[in-house]
Amino acid sequence: MALADEEPMTSQHQRSRARRVALAASAALTVVVTGAGAAPGAGAAQAATPGKPKLKLIAASNAVTLDRWEGESGVYLDLGTYVTVDNAPLEFQVKRKSYKDPVVAQQILRDAKGKKIGSKALPAGLVKDFSGLPGFLEVSIKNAQGQEVSKSKGTFCPNNASGRLRPDAPATSHYPESCPTNPFTLGSVWGVEKGWAANSSTVDYDKPVDLPAGEYTAKVSVAKKYRDAFGIPNDRRTIKVTVRQISDGGSGGGAGRGMSATHDGHSMSGMSGMSGMAGHSMAHHYGPRGADEPTPGALSHALEDRGLAHHLGDGAGHTDGSRIAPALRPNAKRPTGRAGVASNVPKPDLRSLPAWDIAITDGEDGDVAGKDYLAFSANVWNAGPAPLVVDGFRKPGADLMDAYQYFYDAKGKQIGYTPTGTMEWDPRVGHEHWHFTDFASYRLLSADKQDIVKSGKEAFCLANTDAVDYTVKNANFKPYNTDLSTACGQQNSISVREVLDVGSGDTYTQYRPGQSFDVTDLPNGTYYIEVIANPEKRLQETNLKNNVALRKVVLGGTPGHRTVQVPPVDLINAP
């Protein structure tokens, strides 16, 4: 599902976004070049125990340059430190049974062939969410006079930007590529392959560090509780830091870390294909996973910082800091023969998450001036055990496609299909792709949950934006169709395939005209935002009884000054 109507990105937002992507992108590239010589055999020795990973903190470079741009309140501390992993992969399974239960994490132990040989529970309360290991990295920064000017602790996401340490390491990592931060995430897998290193830097884009231009010394170490838990040597890395001031029109010279305005020949550092995007908005889908290979950290604050949220994630012609994902290919022809599928064939299980990111707005472009709108984010995800696969085939000369749901056996062989409605071409600027109808709907209910006060129903372009639960059976850690520009077809497409993979969900943010609820004249009081997956029951699923989620909201204030209060959902306080 897509937030497709987005205002053009301002030059200030473009410059800020470019720098942010460059931070993580440069770090990801550095480890392979300079980190390789620093890892094997360096520092205190560790005994090799079968199934137990050997971890070590390294610095990819002894010196980094950070840019402080004119008008910004500080710099972002990507110091290029990595956690190297050897002897066995580092892997964690993190989950909660329900929103009434706390998050629990266990380390998974695997042998040299990848077979699970055991597990070890992490201390209760250590991991409180799905963003990583909290307080893992300790950073102290002193100025040229030896005075400590900054001290911080950072969360380590093992799925962060990573690279191989040596040529005999696995060529690719099978682990997910970022740590989810959707407030209603249910399960996650974190991991670093044997012979790989993961970037340990935590860059909080909402909290830049106020360092004036000058020379500094950073000392980075792993917190003692983690050194003791994982047998990490007590190595303290020292990094020379140069902070330089960059004016609006200045290039700063050179190619210091975190300042590049271009990357790999593309404008908007790392955003492939940004040129030639005339008429397209910058952002549609966004969420903790974001793109085919999202820049770690670049999306985690999307729903916290609404001023920039419109400019994050996948958009027409680009993914977030990575290559354009290849389009999925639909079947060559529309199906023929008798439609149907056996009851025991694997099917998807579509489920709704409670709404979040709820706020009163005065509308967006195209909304009625002077009105109050209740805006929110919603997600429908697939608990499996099979992906949702829908192909659309165009009617000649029409902006309409016939849609079919396909089914496969455990070996991937197609074994059935059913017609399931239509896909329609949306010509509005910022949309301009094929929408699958009847995937989800949204309603505002009265306090008794019976009367429909408002209804918002949209057609959706499916993409895997959020890793909701990667611990479910057959979860795909690396779904293909995360790039909106290729997932949803073009105006001249004759057919298109849209997929919601197992474990992933699709966040749709209702901040655009017709997508939020007009609450200007509603009485104050209690209401419920209802998110419904597969509302017409045209899609075949394993379970149709878990398709609805409700979120309580309390409206107050007066027209033009409406307010909303959002009570927690059990342990989840995410208004």
XYZ file of C-alpha atoms in Angstrom:
575
model
C 0.000 0.000 0.000
C 1.341 3.383 -0.792
C 1.381 6.943 0.307
C 1.651 8.173 -3.207
C 0.739 11.832 -3.145
C 3.788 13.609 -1.769
C 4.951 17.158 -2.213
C 8.266 17.690 -4.026
C 11.346 17.548 -1.862
C 12.861 20.928 -1.071
C 16.515 21.572 -1.783
C 17.214 21.697 1.955
C 15.546 18.314 2.438
C 17.416 16.961 -0.562
C 20.771 18.059 0.811
C 20.000 16.694 4.270
C 18.773 13.396 2.824
C 21.850 13.097 0.613
C 24.181 13.530 3.560
C 22.308 10.990 5.645
C 22.420 8.312 3.007
C 26.081 9.038 2.383
C 26.901 8.423 6.036
C 25.737 4.826 6.053
C 26.700 4.126 2.474
C 30.305 5.181 2.970
C 30.563 3.098 6.122
C 29.217 0.029 4.370
C 31.832 0.334 1.645
C 34.743 0.987 3.972
C 34.721 -2.242 5.965
C 35.569 -4.418 2.990
C 38.548 -2.273 2.062
C 40.189 -1.329 5.352
C 38.486 -3.536 7.921
C 39.729 -6.762 6.403
C 43.291 -6.344 7.596
C 42.236 -5.357 11.094
C 40.087 -8.315 12.062
C 41.788 -11.732 12.070
C 44.186 -12.199 14.961
C 44.089 -8.602 16.206
C 43.791 -7.830 19.921
C 43.159 -10.309 22.719
C 42.855 -13.921 21.581
C 39.618 -15.878 22.010
C 39.297 -19.632 22.200
C 37.335 -21.095 19.314
C 34.308 -22.936 20.724
C 32.040 -24.800 18.274
C 28.945 -22.736 17.611
C 30.228 -19.721 19.542
C 30.998 -16.630 17.468
C 34.202 -14.701 18.146
C 33.424 -11.002 18.278
C 35.747 -8.026 18.148
C 35.361 -4.261 17.847
C 37.464 -2.680 15.088
C 37.787 0.747 13.507
C 37.687 0.781 9.718
C 39.791 3.941 9.704
C 41.970 5.764 12.223
C 40.549 9.120 11.160
C 37.200 10.379 9.842
C 35.887 13.721 8.648
C 32.383 14.791 9.613
C 30.637 17.745 8.005
C 28.568 20.305 9.825
C 26.309 22.015 7.344
C 25.234 25.600 7.675
C 21.902 25.895 9.462
C 22.119 22.494 11.150
C 22.597 22.006 14.866
C 25.372 19.440 14.765
C 26.963 16.429 13.110
C 26.051 12.753 12.916
C 28.542 10.423 14.593
C 29.244 7.685 12.085
C 32.741 6.831 13.285
C 33.226 3.740 11.140
C 33.489 1.160 13.926
C 32.466 -2.430 13.240
C 31.834 -5.638 15.136
C 33.639 -8.489 13.401
C 32.264 -12.019 13.617
C 34.246 -15.222 13.164
C 34.204 -18.957 14.012
C 30.357 -19.043 13.823
C 27.592 -16.620 12.808
C 26.155 -14.200 15.345
C 22.391 -14.707 15.376
C 19.472 -13.674 17.570
C 15.768 -14.456 17.481
C 13.691 -11.688 19.034
C 9.939 -11.918 19.556
C 6.941 -11.330 21.743
C 3.900 -13.591 22.107
C 1.454 -10.698 22.028
C 1.298 -6.991 22.761
C 0.632 -7.927 26.389
C 4.014 -9.662 26.606
C 7.511 -8.163 26.764
C 10.077 -8.625 24.019
C 12.407 -11.583 24.659
C 15.619 -12.414 22.836
C 17.751 -15.513 22.535
C 21.048 -16.130 20.817
C 20.959 -18.954 18.277
C 24.087 -21.107 18.119
C 24.993 -22.768 14.818
C 27.802 -25.070 13.719
C 30.149 -24.545 10.782
C 27.509 -25.841 8.360
C 24.819 -23.538 9.690
C 22.896 -26.200 11.611
C 21.334 -25.026 14.854
C 23.048 -26.701 17.808
C 21.603 -24.702 20.678
C 20.350 -21.384 22.001
C 21.005 -19.046 24.914
C 18.458 -16.641 26.372
C 19.608 -13.073 26.876
C 18.955 -11.550 30.327
C 15.317 -10.578 30.839
C 14.708 -6.903 30.161
C 17.982 -6.379 28.298
C 16.247 -6.120 24.907
C 13.107 -4.010 25.080
C 12.284 -3.536 21.407
C 13.376 -4.723 17.978
C 15.922 -2.011 17.166
C 18.958 -3.919 18.465
C 21.125 -4.383 21.573
C 20.701 -1.203 23.669
C 23.680 0.507 25.272
C 26.090 -1.682 23.321
C 28.528 0.991 22.168
C 30.068 3.594 24.454
C 31.481 6.717 22.796
C 33.507 9.491 24.404
C 34.663 12.539 22.432
C 37.291 15.011 23.652
C 38.300 18.294 22.082
C 41.845 19.376 21.244
C 42.335 20.541 24.858
C 41.500 17.086 26.208
C 38.085 18.064 27.586
C 35.242 15.562 27.160
C 32.556 17.311 25.103
C 30.285 14.375 24.284
C 29.503 11.035 25.902
C 26.891 8.636 24.591
C 25.727 5.056 24.371
C 24.434 3.475 21.180
C 22.236 0.569 20.165
C 23.862 -2.084 17.991
C 21.723 -3.549 15.211
C 23.514 -6.687 13.932
C 21.632 -6.245 10.650
C 23.308 -2.886 10.088
C 25.483 -2.047 7.077
C 27.942 -4.917 6.766
C 30.603 -6.430 4.560
C 32.939 -9.399 4.229
C 36.264 -9.515 6.033
C 37.958 -11.986 3.702
C 37.332 -13.734 0.364
C 36.495 -17.137 1.850
C 33.563 -15.737 3.848
C 30.024 -16.350 2.526
C 29.508 -14.260 -0.603
C 26.173 -12.912 0.600
C 24.430 -12.527 3.918
C 21.125 -14.326 4.324
C 20.125 -12.210 7.319
C 17.706 -9.271 7.076
C 19.183 -5.899 6.191
C 17.913 -3.694 9.004
C 16.299 -3.900 12.433
C 12.554 -3.153 12.367
C 11.137 -0.236 14.299
C 7.441 -0.543 13.492
C 5.850 -0.217 16.962
C 3.719 -3.321 16.368
C 6.504 -5.631 15.218
C 6.027 -9.170 16.538
C 9.239 -10.987 15.678
C 12.668 -10.331 14.198
C 15.887 -12.111 13.298
C 19.230 -10.329 13.737
C 22.455 -11.739 12.389
C 25.972 -11.338 11.059
C 27.527 -14.056 8.906
C 30.773 -15.769 9.914
C 33.638 -13.792 8.357
C 31.571 -10.598 8.145
C 31.501 -7.342 10.090
C 28.520 -5.119 10.919
C 28.640 -1.357 11.383
C 28.244 -0.669 15.098
C 27.624 3.074 14.786
C 24.255 4.378 15.832
C 23.262 7.553 14.026
C 20.248 9.271 15.551
C 19.185 11.751 12.899
C 16.870 13.509 15.330
C 19.727 14.195 17.756
C 22.846 15.515 16.016
C 25.853 16.090 18.246
C 26.783 19.750 18.699
C 30.473 19.762 17.728
C 31.869 23.007 16.289
C 34.400 22.808 13.475
C 37.716 21.567 14.813
C 39.766 18.537 15.792
C 38.573 15.874 18.230
C 39.479 12.438 19.545
C 36.798 9.741 19.841
C 37.228 6.669 22.010
C 34.816 3.819 21.284
C 34.312 0.621 23.288
C 31.775 -2.139 23.904
C 29.864 -1.950 27.200
C 31.110 -4.365 29.862
C 27.834 -6.299 30.110
C 28.134 -7.237 26.444
C 31.848 -7.986 26.661
C 31.082 -10.397 29.486
C 28.067 -11.928 27.746
C 29.765 -12.562 24.405
C 33.445 -12.796 25.351
C 34.420 -9.621 23.474
C 37.975 -8.344 24.147
C 38.193 -5.097 26.090
C 39.528 -3.109 23.124
C 39.041 0.658 23.101
C 39.298 2.143 19.613
C 40.690 5.653 19.164
C 39.636 7.687 16.127
C 40.749 11.167 15.112
C 37.736 13.233 14.140
C 37.790 16.367 12.003
C 34.605 18.425 11.980
C 34.449 20.931 9.141
C 31.891 23.617 8.517
C 30.124 23.524 5.134
C 28.191 26.484 3.806
C 25.059 26.104 1.700
C 26.960 26.610 -1.512
C 30.221 24.954 -0.507
C 31.339 21.503 -1.497
C 33.778 21.271 1.396
C 36.414 19.827 -0.897
C 37.497 16.229 -0.898
C 35.334 13.277 -0.080
C 35.171 13.209 3.699
C 32.853 10.838 5.495
C 29.270 11.950 5.663
C 29.353 14.870 3.265
C 29.035 13.515 -0.237
C 26.371 15.212 -2.313
C 26.654 12.570 -4.980
C 27.314 8.843 -4.859
C 27.988 6.419 -7.648
C 27.185 9.097 -10.163
C 23.652 9.717 -8.944
C 22.259 12.859 -7.444
C 20.783 12.475 -3.962
C 23.535 10.188 -2.653
C 22.701 6.566 -3.195
C 19.209 7.151 -4.598
C 19.539 5.348 -7.875
C 17.643 6.702 -10.815
C 16.611 10.003 -9.289
C 17.209 11.797 -12.547
C 14.407 11.361 -15.031
C 11.781 11.367 -12.298
C 9.853 14.367 -13.534
C 6.245 14.243 -12.439
C 6.849 11.624 -9.755
C 6.802 12.149 -6.028
C 9.809 11.205 -3.932
C 8.197 8.854 -1.455
C 5.403 6.334 -1.415
C 6.093 3.375 0.787
C 8.247 3.771 3.806
C 8.806 1.810 6.968
C 11.527 0.143 8.989
C 12.532 -2.046 6.071
C 11.995 0.383 3.257
C 13.930 -0.655 0.196
C 15.498 -3.634 -1.501
C 18.669 -2.947 0.468
C 17.717 -0.020 2.702
C 20.288 2.249 4.216
C 20.196 1.091 7.860
C 18.906 3.805 10.139
C 17.625 5.967 7.304
C 14.021 4.879 7.815
C 13.801 4.227 11.525
C 12.728 7.766 12.342
C 10.265 8.150 9.471
C 7.169 8.145 11.618
C 8.763 10.161 14.423
C 9.820 13.082 12.245
C 6.845 13.862 10.061
C 8.590 16.839 8.539
C 10.938 14.453 6.740
C 8.716 11.390 6.565
C 7.334 12.486 3.225
C 10.785 12.165 1.717
C 11.828 8.741 2.978
C 11.533 5.247 1.608
C 10.846 3.982 -1.885
C 9.656 6.221 -4.653
C 9.115 6.148 -8.379
C 12.474 5.487 -9.976
C 14.506 4.870 -6.830
C 14.910 2.846 -3.692
C 16.173 4.217 -0.433
C 19.937 4.390 -0.759
C 20.215 1.277 -2.902
C 19.802 -0.065 -6.402
C 16.431 -0.156 -8.113
C 14.831 -3.493 -7.325
C 14.044 -5.606 -10.404
C 10.387 -5.872 -11.259
C 8.672 -9.145 -10.534
C 7.502 -10.864 -13.701
C 3.881 -11.934 -13.927
C 2.868 -15.024 -15.841
C 3.223 -14.620 -19.589
C -0.497 -15.045 -20.159
C -3.651 -14.764 -18.151
C -4.702 -18.164 -16.790
C -6.967 -20.482 -18.750
C -8.889 -23.531 -17.733
C -10.871 -24.145 -14.609
C -10.092 -21.839 -11.691
C -9.723 -23.259 -8.226
C -7.343 -24.545 -5.598
C -7.441 -27.413 -3.122
C -8.142 -26.605 0.522
C -4.794 -28.012 1.691
C -2.680 -25.825 -0.608
C -0.434 -23.316 1.250
C -2.072 -19.893 1.415
C -1.242 -16.498 2.907
C -2.664 -15.273 6.195
C -3.397 -11.541 6.018
C -3.558 -9.716 9.325
C -4.014 -6.081 10.319
C -1.909 -4.127 12.782
C -3.489 -1.457 15.004
C -3.224 2.063 13.603
C -0.396 4.293 14.858
C 1.260 7.657 14.101
C -2.144 9.168 14.815
C -2.504 12.947 14.736
C -4.851 15.797 13.921
C -3.755 17.692 10.819
C -5.139 20.584 8.820
C -4.915 18.482 5.701
C -2.529 18.297 2.802
C -2.582 19.593 -0.748
C -6.062 19.096 -2.121
C -7.832 18.919 1.231
C -10.488 21.453 2.179
C -9.038 24.490 3.919
C -10.147 24.986 7.514
C -10.976 21.337 8.092
C -9.573 19.008 10.763
C -8.360 15.596 9.644
C -7.535 12.499 11.664
C -4.443 11.052 10.007
C -2.786 7.721 10.796
C -0.574 4.896 9.584
C -1.863 1.370 9.029
C -0.293 -1.916 8.034
C -1.565 -5.223 6.689
C 0.949 -8.069 6.865
C 1.245 -11.696 5.808
C 1.769 -14.333 8.517
C 2.128 -17.064 5.896
C 2.935 -19.803 5.345
C 2.666 -18.745 1.668
C 3.160 -15.387 -0.053
C 0.258 -13.444 -1.482
C 0.852 -13.427 -5.245
C -1.478 -11.397 -7.472
C -1.060 -10.944 -11.234
C -2.942 -8.367 -13.240
C -3.646 -8.673 -16.983
C -4.782 -5.615 -18.876
C -7.973 -5.321 -20.798
C -7.092 -4.001 -24.292
C -7.274 -0.212 -24.364
C -8.520 0.063 -20.792
C -7.022 1.424 -17.596
C -8.119 -1.767 -15.876
C -6.593 -5.196 -15.326
C -8.188 -8.490 -14.353
C -6.479 -9.739 -11.192
C -5.732 -13.359 -10.291
C -4.366 -14.888 -7.107
C -1.876 -17.722 -7.645
C -0.999 -20.662 -5.403
C 2.138 -22.801 -5.204
C 3.249 -26.017 -3.556
C 6.245 -26.324 -1.226
C 8.592 -26.659 -4.222
C 7.338 -23.478 -5.869
C 5.244 -25.164 -8.557
C 2.060 -23.320 -9.502
C -0.894 -25.501 -8.595
C -3.917 -23.242 -8.799
C -5.412 -19.797 -9.269
C -8.579 -17.851 -8.610
C -9.891 -14.562 -10.065
C -9.764 -11.880 -7.367
C -11.089 -8.565 -8.622
C -9.229 -5.927 -10.553
C -6.248 -3.610 -10.705
C -6.812 -0.055 -11.818
C -4.463 2.584 -13.203
C -4.288 5.663 -10.994
C -3.274 8.660 -13.145
C -3.009 11.179 -10.300
C 0.354 12.906 -10.002
C 2.332 11.099 -7.368
C 0.450 7.841 -7.859
C 0.879 6.850 -11.505
C 0.895 3.104 -10.962
C -1.451 0.107 -10.811
C -3.571 -0.293 -7.688
C -4.986 -3.615 -6.529
C -8.548 -3.086 -5.298
C -10.148 -4.530 -2.170
C -6.923 -5.310 -0.345
C -7.770 -3.300 2.765
C -10.163 -0.665 4.046
C -10.322 1.760 6.951
C -13.292 2.917 9.002
C -13.879 5.221 11.956
C -16.313 3.563 14.355
C -18.416 4.970 17.165
C -17.702 4.244 20.836
C -19.850 1.102 20.751
C -17.790 -0.170 17.781
C -20.989 -0.702 15.823
C -21.801 2.425 13.829
C -19.549 3.511 10.982
C -18.864 7.220 11.399
C -16.452 7.620 8.500
C -15.147 5.273 5.844
C -11.995 5.509 3.786
C -11.494 2.918 1.085
C -8.563 2.903 -1.266
C -6.916 0.721 -3.858
C -3.354 -0.267 -3.097
C -0.051 -1.039 -4.722
C 1.476 -3.855 -2.668
C 5.069 -3.668 -1.477
C 6.997 -5.183 1.437
C 7.794 -2.134 3.561
C 7.965 -3.570 7.087
C 9.425 -6.713 8.619
C 6.561 -7.466 10.985
C 7.467 -11.027 12.048
C 10.431 -12.855 10.565
C 10.071 -15.717 13.025
C 6.962 -17.159 11.322
C 7.228 -20.234 9.117
C 8.637 -19.544 5.629
C 9.411 -15.885 6.387
C 11.405 -14.331 3.558
C 14.193 -12.180 5.017
C 14.839 -10.495 1.678
C 11.639 -9.921 -0.281
C 12.051 -8.642 -3.831
C 9.242 -6.181 -4.411
C 10.208 -3.363 -2.095
C 10.753 -0.756 -4.795
C 7.482 0.975 -5.639
C 8.668 2.063 -9.068
C 9.038 -1.537 -10.206
C 6.469 -3.263 -7.966
C 3.453 -1.465 -9.364
C 3.988 -1.150 -13.084
C 3.893 1.727 -15.526
C 1.126 3.282 -17.584
C 2.056 1.192 -20.615
C 2.264 -2.083 -18.659
C 0.263 -4.915 -20.139
C 0.577 -7.030 -16.984
C 1.968 -6.642 -13.473
C 2.745 -8.831 -10.447
C 2.292 -7.588 -6.876
C 3.415 -9.682 -3.907
C 3.140 -9.474 -0.129
C 5.751 -11.886 1.178
C 5.663 -14.021 4.300
C 6.619 -12.085 7.434
C 6.375 -8.659 5.781
C 3.706 -6.003 5.871
C 2.802 -2.938 3.876
C 2.492 0.399 5.657
C 0.064 2.901 4.214
C 0.179 6.364 5.752
C -3.059 8.273 5.468
C -1.869 11.851 5.333
C -3.120 12.615 1.851
C -6.459 13.887 0.454
C -9.205 11.271 0.761
C -7.034 9.013 2.904
C -7.603 10.568 6.336
C -10.888 11.105 8.194
C -12.539 14.531 8.228
C -13.409 14.978 11.913
C -14.154 18.705 11.869
C -17.788 18.352 12.878
C -17.657 15.127 14.883
C -18.657 15.364 18.561
C -15.898 14.982 21.110
C -15.611 11.501 22.537
C -14.307 7.994 21.986
C -13.920 6.437 18.535
C -12.085 3.473 17.021
C -9.964 3.354 13.875
C -10.707 0.020 12.230
C -8.192 -1.527 9.830
C -9.595 -4.387 7.751
C -7.542 -6.745 5.598
C -9.210 -8.442 2.634
C -12.547 -6.689 3.335
C -14.480 -8.339 0.508
C -12.934 -11.768 1.265
C -11.991 -12.167 -2.389
C -8.490 -13.293 -1.490
C -8.103 -16.854 -0.280
C -6.370 -17.139 3.091
C -5.650 -19.694 5.784
C -7.639 -17.668 8.314
C -10.265 -14.974 7.821
C -10.894 -14.409 11.531
C -7.836 -12.249 12.255
C -8.268 -9.593 9.572
C -9.511 -6.729 11.751
C -7.600 -4.473 14.149
C -9.019 -1.623 16.230
C -7.272 1.400 17.776
C -9.039 3.571 20.309
C -8.853 7.351 19.935
C -10.432 10.141 21.976
C -11.319 13.336 20.108
C -11.446 16.686 21.900
C -11.073 20.399 21.275
C -13.090 22.622 18.976
C -13.299 22.924 15.159
C -9.997 24.285 13.919
C -8.326 23.223 17.149
C -9.241 19.552 17.470
C -7.136 17.256 19.640
C -6.701 13.508 19.813
C -5.574 11.245 22.645
C -4.427 7.717 21.828
C -4.363 5.171 24.683
C -1.718 2.401 24.570
C -2.412 -1.038 23.148
C -1.438 -3.203 26.128
C 2.348 -2.627 26.456
C 2.631 -0.678 23.195
C 2.487 3.062 23.725
C 2.707 4.271 20.143
C 0.271 7.091 19.472
